[in-house]
Amino acid sequence: MQIGEVAGRTGLSLRTLRHWDNVGLVKPSARSSGGFRLFSEADVARIQVIKTMKPLALSLEEMREVLELVESASDPTAATRERALRVDYYRDRTRSCISRLERHLAYSIDLLEMLDAQAPSVSPDTSY
Amino acid sequence: MQIGEVAGRTGLSLRTLRHWDNVGLVKPSARSSGGFRLFSEADVARIQVIKTMKPLALSLEEMREVLELVESASDPTAATRERALRVDYYRDRTRSCISRLERHLAYSIDLLEMLDAQAPSVSPDTSY
DNA sequence: GACACTGTTACGCTGCGTTAACGTAT
DNA sequence: GATACGTTAACGCAGCGTAACAGTGT
């Protein structure tokens, strides 16, 4: 699968996919003889997971680590104390992210009410 | 009130406050003879509103416009159709922002569960 | 060779963090 | 004049958007 189709399916830009490749976040599993990036279904799945991680506001590098931790989950040799601590770290960040999102959601609802109070909505079907 | 106290009360950095001044988002209502920025309570209130607008992910310029719309609410001469359309525009963006936050919240909760499944939490009081 | 697609630079942008070097207020 | 606080100017950084220009594939 070439980059265009991946972009279409994931809703990401070509630029973003290339950038993620460059920084090592999602490397296409192959290249054509001419140099075209070739993505597998697994690559696309990884991209989708990354999309769901967006709200965590981690750096691309941190996302890379989280994926590494998750993907090495079934590897018993990787079950070190160090690894457990890293997982704990990201668990904490995820938790505080959730609190943040809840606050932000409440704020946004308040702001919406403020805007509703501003003007009695120009009805969409007559807008213009 | 000088910039330091405002920073302390709002939790923002000096850099941020100066930046917001530079781009015209929050102009301190006075300057000391020596050039120090002097903020009024109204300025601080404005800053707090901006903080709650953060989740909307508007540009600083857009926030400026929203505040302008809100603050000119009581001005009858400003009640043009153009203004109503702008308010509508931001109302839409706020609504889609709310949907986004709800999705993100759901995602984050899923991710938390994924991490919980990863490793059986190293209990904090024994970490190191 | 026409055409859509893809490749690699490389510069631009936002919203600040971060020195650096230098005034202000007490 | 020491000390805490403030000033502007300038570069740095992430995560892309946006050309510009060349190669690929059919």
PDB file of C-alpha atoms (C1' of nucleotides) in Angstrom:
ATOM      1  CA  MET A   1       0.000   0.000   0.000  1.00  0.00           C
ATOM      2  CA  GLN A   2       1.433   3.394  -0.988  1.00  0.00           C
ATOM      3  CA  ILE A   3       1.412   6.498   1.128  1.00  0.00           C
ATOM      4  CA  GLY A   4      -1.569   8.075  -0.598  1.00  0.00           C
ATOM      5  CA  GLU A   5      -3.921   5.272   0.263  1.00  0.00           C
ATOM      6  CA  VAL A   6      -2.716   5.245   3.857  1.00  0.00           C
ATOM      7  CA  ALA A   7      -3.335   8.984   4.062  1.00  0.00           C
ATOM      8  CA  GLY A   8      -6.833   8.483   2.703  1.00  0.00           C
ATOM      9  CA  ARG A   9      -7.656   5.708   5.126  1.00  0.00           C
ATOM     10  CA  THR A  10      -6.217   7.381   8.213  1.00  0.00           C
ATOM     11  CA  GLY A  11      -7.121  10.982   7.495  1.00  0.00           C
ATOM     12  CA  LEU A  12      -3.527  12.058   7.951  1.00  0.00           C
ATOM     13  CA  SER A  13      -1.524  14.154   5.504  1.00  0.00           C
ATOM     14  CA  LEU A  14       1.294  12.823   3.363  1.00  0.00           C
ATOM     15  CA  ARG A  15       3.550  15.251   5.166  1.00  0.00           C
ATOM     16  CA  THR A  16       2.632  13.845   8.540  1.00  0.00           C
ATOM     17  CA  LEU A  17       3.246  10.250   7.474  1.00  0.00           C
ATOM     18  CA  ARG A  18       6.620  11.167   6.005  1.00  0.00           C
ATOM     19  CA  HIS A  19       7.499  13.091   9.132  1.00  0.00           C
ATOM     20  CA  TRP A  20       6.565  10.176  11.357  1.00  0.00           C
ATOM     21  CA  ASP A  21       8.772   7.985   9.199  1.00  0.00           C
ATOM     22  CA  ASN A  22      11.681  10.407   9.441  1.00  0.00           C
ATOM     23  CA  VAL A  23      11.562  10.557  13.210  1.00  0.00           C
ATOM     24  CA  GLY A  24      11.168   6.797  13.471  1.00  0.00           C
ATOM     25  CA  LEU A  25       7.621   6.729  14.798  1.00  0.00           C
ATOM     26  CA  VAL A  26       6.143   4.701  11.951  1.00  0.00           C
ATOM     27  CA  LYS A  27       8.553   3.170   9.498  1.00  0.00           C
ATOM     28  CA  PRO A  28       6.856   1.680   6.411  1.00  0.00           C
ATOM     29  CA  SER A  29       7.724  -1.996   6.421  1.00  0.00           C
ATOM     30  CA  ALA A  30       9.077  -1.835   2.887  1.00  0.00           C
ATOM     31  CA  ARG A  31      10.101   0.383  -0.008  1.00  0.00           C
ATOM     32  CA  SER A  32       9.496  -0.184  -3.701  1.00  0.00           C
ATOM     33  CA  SER A  33      12.520  -0.529  -5.955  1.00  0.00           C
ATOM     34  CA  GLY A  34      11.983   3.061  -6.987  1.00  0.00           C
ATOM     35  CA  GLY A  35      11.918   4.301  -3.406  1.00  0.00           C
ATOM     36  CA  PHE A  36       8.183   4.509  -2.722  1.00  0.00           C
ATOM     37  CA  ARG A  37       7.112   3.840   0.849  1.00  0.00           C
ATOM     38  CA  LEU A  38       5.094   0.627   1.134  1.00  0.00           C
ATOM     39  CA  PHE A  39       2.891   0.224   4.204  1.00  0.00           C
ATOM     40  CA  SER A  40       1.458  -3.042   5.487  1.00  0.00           C
ATOM     41  CA  GLU A  41      -1.844  -3.492   7.294  1.00  0.00           C
ATOM     42  CA  ALA A  42       0.140  -3.735  10.513  1.00  0.00           C
ATOM     43  CA  ASP A  43       1.693  -0.351   9.769  1.00  0.00           C
ATOM     44  CA  VAL A  44      -1.751   1.150   9.292  1.00  0.00           C
ATOM     45  CA  ALA A  45      -2.920  -0.425  12.537  1.00  0.00           C
ATOM     46  CA  ARG A  46       0.028   1.167  14.303  1.00  0.00           C
ATOM     47  CA  ILE A  47      -0.876   4.515  12.798  1.00  0.00           C
ATOM     48  CA  GLN A  48      -4.426   4.180  14.050  1.00  0.00           C
ATOM     49  CA  VAL A  49      -3.189   3.463  17.551  1.00  0.00           C
ATOM     50  CA  ILE A  50      -1.018   6.556  17.394  1.00  0.00           C
ATOM     51  CA  LYS A  51      -4.035   8.597  16.377  1.00  0.00           C
ATOM     52  CA  THR A  52      -5.877   7.496  19.486  1.00  0.00           C
ATOM     53  CA  MET A  53      -2.842   8.477  21.551  1.00  0.00           C
ATOM     54  CA  LYS A  54      -2.966  12.044  20.287  1.00  0.00           C
ATOM     55  CA  PRO A  55      -4.984  13.400  23.232  1.00  0.00           C
ATOM     56  CA  LEU A  56      -2.236  12.296  25.599  1.00  0.00           C
ATOM     57  CA  ALA A  57      -0.130  15.111  24.164  1.00  0.00           C
ATOM     58  CA  LEU A  58       3.036  13.074  24.325  1.00  0.00           C
ATOM     59  CA  SER A  59       5.977  13.909  22.103  1.00  0.00           C
ATOM     60  CA  LEU A  60       6.472  11.692  19.066  1.00  0.00           C
ATOM     61  CA  GLU A  61       9.448  10.190  20.832  1.00  0.00           C
ATOM     62  CA  GLU A  62       7.385   9.335  23.894  1.00  0.00           C
ATOM     63  CA  MET A  63       4.698   7.735  21.752  1.00  0.00           C
ATOM     64  CA  ARG A  64       7.400   5.616  20.212  1.00  0.00           C
ATOM     65  CA  GLU A  65       8.366   4.381  23.646  1.00  0.00           C
ATOM     66  CA  VAL A  66       4.795   3.615  24.664  1.00  0.00           C
ATOM     67  CA  LEU A  67       4.291   1.555  21.519  1.00  0.00           C
ATOM     68  CA  GLU A  68       7.528  -0.235  22.214  1.00  0.00           C
ATOM     69  CA  LEU A  69       6.360  -1.056  25.732  1.00  0.00           C
ATOM     70  CA  VAL A  70       3.011  -2.295  24.526  1.00  0.00           C
ATOM     71  CA  GLU A  71       4.456  -4.361  21.698  1.00  0.00           C
ATOM     72  CA  SER A  72       7.010  -5.997  23.938  1.00  0.00           C
ATOM     73  CA  ALA A  73       4.245  -6.983  26.348  1.00  0.00           C
ATOM     74  CA  SER A  74       4.300 -10.630  25.419  1.00  0.00           C
ATOM     75  CA  ASP A  75       8.064 -10.859  25.644  1.00  0.00           C
ATOM     76  CA  PRO A  76       8.943 -12.374  29.049  1.00  0.00           C
ATOM     77  CA  THR A  77      12.602 -11.340  28.809  1.00  0.00           C
ATOM     78  CA  ALA A  78      11.450  -7.742  28.689  1.00  0.00           C
ATOM     79  CA  ALA A  79       9.543  -7.950  31.967  1.00  0.00           C
ATOM     80  CA  THR A  80      12.106  -6.024  33.958  1.00  0.00           C
ATOM     81  CA  ARG A  81      11.515  -3.683  36.854  1.00  0.00           C
ATOM     82  CA  GLU A  82      12.693  -0.824  34.640  1.00  0.00           C
ATOM     83  CA  ARG A  83       9.977  -1.619  32.175  1.00  0.00           C
ATOM     84  CA  ALA A  84       7.311  -1.711  34.867  1.00  0.00           C
ATOM     85  CA  LEU A  85       8.411   1.710  36.076  1.00  0.00           C
ATOM     86  CA  ARG A  86       8.125   3.135  32.580  1.00  0.00           C
ATOM     87  CA  VAL A  87       4.635   1.737  32.218  1.00  0.00           C
ATOM     88  CA  ASP A  88       3.742   3.267  35.560  1.00  0.00           C
ATOM     89  CA  TYR A  89       5.069   6.591  34.421  1.00  0.00           C
ATOM     90  CA  TYR A  90       2.860   6.650  31.344  1.00  0.00           C
ATOM     91  CA  ARG A  91      -0.082   5.426  33.372  1.00  0.00           C
ATOM     92  CA  ASP A  92       0.273   8.483  35.588  1.00  0.00           C
ATOM     93  CA  ARG A  93       0.493  10.788  32.628  1.00  0.00           C
ATOM     94  CA  THR A  94      -2.553   9.198  31.102  1.00  0.00           C
ATOM     95  CA  ARG A  95      -4.475   9.682  34.319  1.00  0.00           C
ATOM     96  CA  SER A  96      -3.598  13.356  34.581  1.00  0.00           C
ATOM     97  CA  CYS A  97      -4.444  13.747  30.923  1.00  0.00           C
ATOM     98  CA  ILE A  98      -7.893  12.352  31.637  1.00  0.00           C
ATOM     99  CA  SER A  99      -8.410  14.872  34.439  1.00  0.00           C
ATOM    100  CA  ARG A 100      -7.291  17.635  32.119  1.00  0.00           C
ATOM    101  CA  LEU A 101      -9.705  16.542  29.422  1.00  0.00           C
ATOM    102  CA  GLU A 102     -12.545  16.478  31.935  1.00  0.00           C
ATOM    103  CA  ARG A 103     -11.726  20.021  33.043  1.00  0.00           C
ATOM    104  CA  HIS A 104     -11.423  21.190  29.467  1.00  0.00           C
ATOM    105  CA  LEU A 105     -14.706  19.613  28.581  1.00  0.00           C
ATOM    106  CA  ALA A 106     -16.412  21.459  31.423  1.00  0.00           C
ATOM    107  CA  TYR A 107     -14.771  24.735  30.362  1.00  0.00           C
ATOM    108  CA  SER A 108     -15.839  24.271  26.772  1.00  0.00           C
ATOM    109  CA  ILE A 109     -19.411  23.654  27.743  1.00  0.00           C
ATOM    110  CA  ASP A 110     -19.361  26.852  29.792  1.00  0.00           C
ATOM    111  CA  LEU A 111     -17.931  28.749  26.855  1.00  0.00           C
ATOM    112  CA  LEU A 112     -20.616  27.384  24.594  1.00  0.00           C
ATOM    113  CA  GLU A 113     -23.245  28.696  26.977  1.00  0.00           C
ATOM    114  CA  MET A 114     -21.496  32.036  26.989  1.00  0.00           C
ATOM    115  CA  LEU A 115     -21.641  32.182  23.197  1.00  0.00           C
ATOM    116  CA  ASP A 116     -25.266  31.105  23.221  1.00  0.00           C
ATOM    117  CA  ALA A 117     -25.968  34.011  25.510  1.00  0.00           C
ATOM    118  CA  GLN A 118     -24.141  36.316  23.101  1.00  0.00           C
ATOM    119  CA  ALA A 119     -26.504  36.132  20.196  1.00  0.00           C
ATOM    120  CA  PRO A 120     -29.605  34.140  19.390  1.00  0.00           C
ATOM    121  CA  SER A 121     -27.984  31.877  16.789  1.00  0.00           C
ATOM    122  CA  VAL A 122     -28.391  32.850  13.183  1.00  0.00           C
ATOM    123  CA  SER A 123     -30.190  29.797  11.925  1.00  0.00           C
ATOM    124  CA  PRO A 124     -27.912  27.790   9.614  1.00  0.00           C
ATOM    125  CA  ASP A 125     -30.374  27.438   6.735  1.00  0.00           C
ATOM    126  CA  THR A 126     -30.648  31.215   6.379  1.00  0.00           C
ATOM    127  CA  SER A 127     -26.936  31.915   6.821  1.00  0.00           C
ATOM    128  CA  TYR A 128     -26.026  33.823   3.691  1.00  0.00           C
TER     129      TYR A 128
ATOM    130  CA  MET B   1       0.099  44.950  39.742  1.00  0.00           C
ATOM    131  CA  GLN B   2       3.370  43.941  38.117  1.00  0.00           C
ATOM    132  CA  ILE B   3       3.892  41.014  35.790  1.00  0.00           C
ATOM    133  CA  GLY B   4       5.369  38.746  38.459  1.00  0.00           C
ATOM    134  CA  GLU B   5       2.308  38.809  40.651  1.00  0.00           C
ATOM    135  CA  VAL B   6       0.058  38.209  37.661  1.00  0.00           C
ATOM    136  CA  ALA B   7       2.168  35.219  36.716  1.00  0.00           C
ATOM    137  CA  GLY B   8       1.890  33.889  40.245  1.00  0.00           C
ATOM    138  CA  ARG B   9      -1.845  34.318  40.390  1.00  0.00           C
ATOM    139  CA  THR B  10      -2.572  32.885  36.954  1.00  0.00           C
ATOM    140  CA  GLY B  11       0.039  30.159  36.812  1.00  0.00           C
ATOM    141  CA  LEU B  12       1.354  31.498  33.528  1.00  0.00           C
ATOM    142  CA  SER B  13       4.985  32.288  32.774  1.00  0.00           C
ATOM    143  CA  LEU B  14       6.379  35.793  32.408  1.00  0.00           C
ATOM    144  CA  ARG B  15       7.278  34.851  28.859  1.00  0.00           C
ATOM    145  CA  THR B  16       3.711  33.921  28.058  1.00  0.00           C
ATOM    146  CA  LEU B  17       2.305  37.144  29.457  1.00  0.00           C
ATOM    147  CA  ARG B  18       4.815  39.208  27.519  1.00  0.00           C
ATOM    148  CA  HIS B  19       4.075  37.239  24.389  1.00  0.00           C
ATOM    149  CA  TRP B  20       0.349  37.780  24.779  1.00  0.00           C
ATOM    150  CA  ASP B  21       1.044  41.467  25.172  1.00  0.00           C
ATOM    151  CA  ASN B  22       3.221  41.542  22.060  1.00  0.00           C
ATOM    152  CA  VAL B  23       0.601  39.905  19.883  1.00  0.00           C
ATOM    153  CA  GLY B  24      -2.124  42.118  21.316  1.00  0.00           C
ATOM    154  CA  LEU B  25      -4.060  39.421  23.168  1.00  0.00           C
ATOM    155  CA  VAL B  26      -3.727  40.986  26.619  1.00  0.00           C
ATOM    156  CA  LYS B  27      -2.342  44.487  26.812  1.00  0.00           C
ATOM    157  CA  PRO B  28      -1.562  45.605  30.362  1.00  0.00           C
ATOM    158  CA  SER B  29      -3.717  48.628  30.990  1.00  0.00           C
ATOM    159  CA  ALA B  30      -0.734  50.762  32.005  1.00  0.00           C
ATOM    160  CA  ARG B  31       3.027  51.036  32.188  1.00  0.00           C
ATOM    161  CA  SER B  32       5.096  52.462  35.019  1.00  0.00           C
ATOM    162  CA  SER B  33       7.294  55.456  34.287  1.00  0.00           C
ATOM    163  CA  GLY B  34      10.201  53.077  34.087  1.00  0.00           C
ATOM    164  CA  GLY B  35       8.491  50.854  31.562  1.00  0.00           C
ATOM    165  CA  PHE B  36       7.111  48.101  33.806  1.00  0.00           C
ATOM    166  CA  ARG B  37       3.876  46.480  32.685  1.00  0.00           C
ATOM    167  CA  LEU B  38       1.035  47.278  35.102  1.00  0.00           C
ATOM    168  CA  PHE B  39      -1.991  44.984  35.087  1.00  0.00           C
ATOM    169  CA  SER B  40      -5.410  45.793  36.498  1.00  0.00           C
ATOM    170  CA  GLU B  41      -7.856  43.321  38.009  1.00  0.00           C
ATOM    171  CA  ALA B  42      -9.774  43.487  34.756  1.00  0.00           C
ATOM    172  CA  ASP B  43      -6.637  42.449  32.899  1.00  0.00           C
ATOM    173  CA  VAL B  44      -6.229  39.472  35.179  1.00  0.00           C
ATOM    174  CA  ALA B  45      -9.862  38.542  34.682  1.00  0.00           C
ATOM    175  CA  ARG B  46      -9.306  38.629  30.950  1.00  0.00           C
ATOM    176  CA  ILE B  47      -6.297  36.375  31.331  1.00  0.00           C
ATOM    177  CA  GLN B  48      -8.338  33.885  33.317  1.00  0.00           C
ATOM    178  CA  VAL B  49     -10.970  33.775  30.603  1.00  0.00           C
ATOM    179  CA  ILE B  50      -8.280  33.103  28.039  1.00  0.00           C
ATOM    180  CA  LYS B  51      -7.011  30.241  30.149  1.00  0.00           C
ATOM    181  CA  THR B  52     -10.416  28.611  30.079  1.00  0.00           C
ATOM    182  CA  MET B  53     -10.474  29.049  26.306  1.00  0.00           C
ATOM    183  CA  LYS B  54      -7.319  27.009  25.878  1.00  0.00           C
ATOM    184  CA  PRO B  55      -9.091  23.706  25.154  1.00  0.00           C
ATOM    185  CA  LEU B  56     -10.776  25.288  22.154  1.00  0.00           C
ATOM    186  CA  ALA B  57      -7.392  25.237  20.463  1.00  0.00           C
ATOM    187  CA  LEU B  58      -7.952  28.569  18.776  1.00  0.00           C
ATOM    188  CA  SER B  59      -5.013  30.668  17.639  1.00  0.00           C
ATOM    189  CA  LEU B  60      -4.160  33.657  19.817  1.00  0.00           C
ATOM    190  CA  GLU B  61      -5.588  35.850  17.093  1.00  0.00           C
ATOM    191  CA  GLU B  62      -8.873  33.979  17.123  1.00  0.00           C
ATOM    192  CA  MET B  63      -9.098  34.224  20.897  1.00  0.00           C
ATOM    193  CA  ARG B  64      -8.640  37.933  20.546  1.00  0.00           C
ATOM    194  CA  GLU B  65     -11.625  38.083  18.240  1.00  0.00           C
ATOM    195  CA  VAL B  66     -13.801  35.986  20.533  1.00  0.00           C
ATOM    196  CA  LEU B  67     -13.020  38.268  23.456  1.00  0.00           C
ATOM    197  CA  GLU B  68     -13.803  41.261  21.281  1.00  0.00           C
ATOM    198  CA  LEU B  69     -17.162  39.755  20.366  1.00  0.00           C
ATOM    199  CA  VAL B  70     -17.990  38.963  23.968  1.00  0.00           C
ATOM    200  CA  GLU B  71     -16.902  42.326  25.260  1.00  0.00           C
ATOM    201  CA  SER B  72     -18.885  44.218  22.676  1.00  0.00           C
ATOM    202  CA  ALA B  73     -21.965  42.250  23.640  1.00  0.00           C
ATOM    203  CA  SER B  74     -23.624  45.137  25.412  1.00  0.00           C
ATOM    204  CA  ASP B  75     -22.910  47.550  22.585  1.00  0.00           C
ATOM    205  CA  PRO B  76     -26.084  47.846  20.479  1.00  0.00           C
ATOM    206  CA  THR B  77     -24.269  49.513  17.581  1.00  0.00           C
ATOM    207  CA  ALA B  78     -22.155  46.371  17.248  1.00  0.00           C
ATOM    208  CA  ALA B  79     -25.152  44.102  16.800  1.00  0.00           C
ATOM    209  CA  THR B  80     -24.653  43.644  13.097  1.00  0.00           C
ATOM    210  CA  ARG B  81     -25.388  40.567  11.035  1.00  0.00           C
ATOM    211  CA  GLU B  82     -21.649  40.194  10.462  1.00  0.00           C
ATOM    212  CA  ARG B  83     -21.131  39.959  14.172  1.00  0.00           C
ATOM    213  CA  ALA B  84     -23.838  37.351  14.593  1.00  0.00           C
ATOM    214  CA  LEU B  85     -22.215  35.252  11.889  1.00  0.00           C
ATOM    215  CA  ARG B  86     -18.867  35.406  13.638  1.00  0.00           C
ATOM    216  CA  VAL B  87     -20.443  34.344  16.905  1.00  0.00           C
ATOM    217  CA  ASP B  88     -22.107  31.474  15.072  1.00  0.00           C
ATOM    218  CA  TYR B  89     -18.804  30.471  13.601  1.00  0.00           C
ATOM    219  CA  TYR B  90     -17.152  30.204  16.982  1.00  0.00           C
ATOM    220  CA  ARG B  91     -20.173  28.447  18.382  1.00  0.00           C
ATOM    221  CA  ASP B  92     -19.719  25.750  15.753  1.00  0.00           C
ATOM    222  CA  ARG B  93     -16.054  25.423  16.514  1.00  0.00           C
ATOM    223  CA  THR B  94     -16.793  25.160  20.194  1.00  0.00           C
ATOM    224  CA  ARG B  95     -19.317  22.431  19.554  1.00  0.00           C
ATOM    225  CA  SER B  96     -16.918  20.397  17.446  1.00  0.00           C
ATOM    226  CA  CYS B  97     -14.265  20.948  20.058  1.00  0.00           C
ATOM    227  CA  ILE B  98     -16.587  19.462  22.649  1.00  0.00           C
ATOM    228  CA  SER B  99     -17.142  16.391  20.485  1.00  0.00           C
ATOM    229  CA  ARG B 100     -13.421  16.064  20.025  1.00  0.00           C
ATOM    230  CA  LEU B 101     -12.804  16.269  23.746  1.00  0.00           C
ATOM    231  CA  GLU B 102     -15.428  13.602  24.382  1.00  0.00           C
ATOM    232  CA  ARG B 103     -13.765  11.300  21.843  1.00  0.00           C
ATOM    233  CA  HIS B 104     -10.348  12.006  23.286  1.00  0.00           C
ATOM    234  CA  LEU B 105     -11.599  11.295  26.752  1.00  0.00           C
ATOM    235  CA  ALA B 106     -12.939   7.935  25.650  1.00  0.00           C
ATOM    236  CA  TYR B 107      -9.659   7.151  23.877  1.00  0.00           C
ATOM    237  CA  SER B 108      -7.639   8.072  26.925  1.00  0.00           C
ATOM    238  CA  ILE B 109      -9.694   5.847  29.154  1.00  0.00           C
ATOM    239  CA  ASP B 110      -9.156   2.970  26.731  1.00  0.00           C
ATOM    240  CA  LEU B 111      -5.440   3.644  26.707  1.00  0.00           C
ATOM    241  CA  LEU B 112      -5.389   3.658  30.468  1.00  0.00           C
ATOM    242  CA  GLU B 113      -6.996   0.241  30.483  1.00  0.00           C
ATOM    243  CA  MET B 114      -4.436  -0.921  27.959  1.00  0.00           C
ATOM    244  CA  LEU B 115      -1.623   0.223  30.227  1.00  0.00           C
ATOM    245  CA  ASP B 116      -3.282  -1.363  33.217  1.00  0.00           C
ATOM    246  CA  ALA B 117      -3.310  -4.617  31.297  1.00  0.00           C
ATOM    247  CA  GLN B 118       0.374  -4.140  30.510  1.00  0.00           C
ATOM    248  CA  ALA B 119       1.770  -4.506  33.971  1.00  0.00           C
ATOM    249  CA  PRO B 120       0.309  -4.845  37.451  1.00  0.00           C
ATOM    250  CA  SER B 121       1.208  -1.370  38.682  1.00  0.00           C
ATOM    251  CA  VAL B 122       4.377  -1.072  40.676  1.00  0.00           C
ATOM    252  CA  SER B 123       3.021   0.361  43.885  1.00  0.00           C
ATOM    253  CA  PRO B 124       4.256   3.952  44.348  1.00  0.00           C
ATOM    254  CA  ASP B 125       5.490   3.583  47.939  1.00  0.00           C
ATOM    255  CA  THR B 126       7.935   0.844  46.930  1.00  0.00           C
ATOM    256  CA  SER B 127       9.156   2.573  43.773  1.00  0.00           C
ATOM    257  CA  TYR B 128      12.867   2.983  44.460  1.00  0.00           C
TER     258      TYR B 128
ATOM    259  C1'  DG C   1       5.320  10.894 -23.462  1.00  0.00           C
ATOM    260  C1'  DA C   2       1.326  12.187 -20.600  1.00  0.00           C
ATOM    261  C1'  DC C   3      -0.359  11.697 -16.199  1.00  0.00           C
ATOM    262  C1'  DA C   4      -0.967  10.817 -11.331  1.00  0.00           C
ATOM    263  C1'  DC C   5       1.678   9.705  -7.677  1.00  0.00           C
ATOM    264  C1'  DT C   6       5.755   9.829  -4.950  1.00  0.00           C
ATOM    265  C1'  DG C   7      10.552  11.357  -3.487  1.00  0.00           C
ATOM    266  C1'  DT C   8      13.715  14.688  -1.070  1.00  0.00           C
ATOM    267  C1'  DT C   9      15.252  19.194   0.398  1.00  0.00           C
ATOM    268  C1'  DA C  10      14.197  23.391   2.582  1.00  0.00           C
ATOM    269  C1'  DC C  11      11.941  27.370   4.332  1.00  0.00           C
ATOM    270  C1'  DG C  12       7.661  29.133   7.099  1.00  0.00           C
ATOM    271  C1'  DC C  13       4.676  29.120  11.060  1.00  0.00           C
ATOM    272  C1'  DT C  14       2.754  29.121  16.106  1.00  0.00           C
ATOM    273  C1'  DG C  15       3.526  29.562  20.939  1.00  0.00           C
ATOM    274  C1'  DC C  16       6.175  29.838  23.701  1.00  0.00           C
ATOM    275  C1'  DG C  17      11.285  28.189  26.588  1.00  0.00           C
ATOM    276  C1'  DT C  18      15.589  29.890  27.221  1.00  0.00           C
ATOM    277  C1'  DT C  19      19.689  32.464  27.588  1.00  0.00           C
ATOM    278  C1'  DA C  20      21.919  37.099  27.259  1.00  0.00           C
ATOM    279  C1'  DA C  21      22.655  41.693  28.377  1.00  0.00           C
ATOM    280  C1'  DC C  22      20.897  45.432  30.480  1.00  0.00           C
ATOM    281  C1'  DG C  23      17.544  48.853  33.029  1.00  0.00           C
ATOM    282  C1'  DT C  24      14.254  49.788  37.529  1.00  0.00           C
ATOM    283  C1'  DA C  25      12.671  49.960  42.195  1.00  0.00           C
ATOM    284  C1'  DT C  26      13.694  49.698  47.006  1.00  0.00           C
TER     285       DT C  26
ATOM    286  C1'  DG D   1      25.405  49.514  45.807  1.00  0.00           C
ATOM    287  C1'  DA D   2      23.324  45.014  46.548  1.00  0.00           C
ATOM    288  C1'  DT D   3      19.180  42.645  45.580  1.00  0.00           C
ATOM    289  C1'  DA D   4      14.909  41.437  43.434  1.00  0.00           C
ATOM    290  C1'  DC D   5      12.291  42.354  39.753  1.00  0.00           C
ATOM    291  C1'  DG D   6      11.587  44.133  35.300  1.00  0.00           C
ATOM    292  C1'  DT D   7      12.915  45.250  30.076  1.00  0.00           C
ATOM    293  C1'  DT D   8      13.913  44.045  24.973  1.00  0.00           C
ATOM    294  C1'  DA D   9      16.241  41.061  21.445  1.00  0.00           C
ATOM    295  C1'  DA D  10      17.311  36.978  19.661  1.00  0.00           C
ATOM    296  C1'  DC D  11      17.848  32.163  18.912  1.00  0.00           C
ATOM    297  C1'  DG D  12      15.808  27.309  19.613  1.00  0.00           C
ATOM    298  C1'  DC D  13      12.300  23.781  19.270  1.00  0.00           C
ATOM    299  C1'  DA D  14       8.217  20.490  17.893  1.00  0.00           C
ATOM    300  C1'  DG D  15       5.189  19.183  14.394  1.00  0.00           C
ATOM    301  C1'  DC D  16       3.940  19.784  10.794  1.00  0.00           C
ATOM    302  C1'  DG D  17       2.106  23.176   6.146  1.00  0.00           C
ATOM    303  C1'  DT D  18       3.672  24.509   1.980  1.00  0.00           C
ATOM    304  C1'  DA D  19       6.206  25.166  -2.108  1.00  0.00           C
ATOM    305  C1'  DA D  20       9.824  23.703  -5.465  1.00  0.00           C
ATOM    306  C1'  DC D  21      11.711  20.495  -8.271  1.00  0.00           C
ATOM    307  C1'  DA D  22      12.871  15.733  -9.613  1.00  0.00           C
ATOM    308  C1'  DG D  23      11.997  10.883 -10.043  1.00  0.00           C
ATOM    309  C1'  DT D  24       8.431   6.662 -10.422  1.00  0.00           C
ATOM    310  C1'  DG D  25       4.866   3.810 -12.341  1.00  0.00           C
ATOM    311  C1'  DT D  26       1.424   2.621 -15.616  1.00  0.00           C
TER     312       DT D  26
END
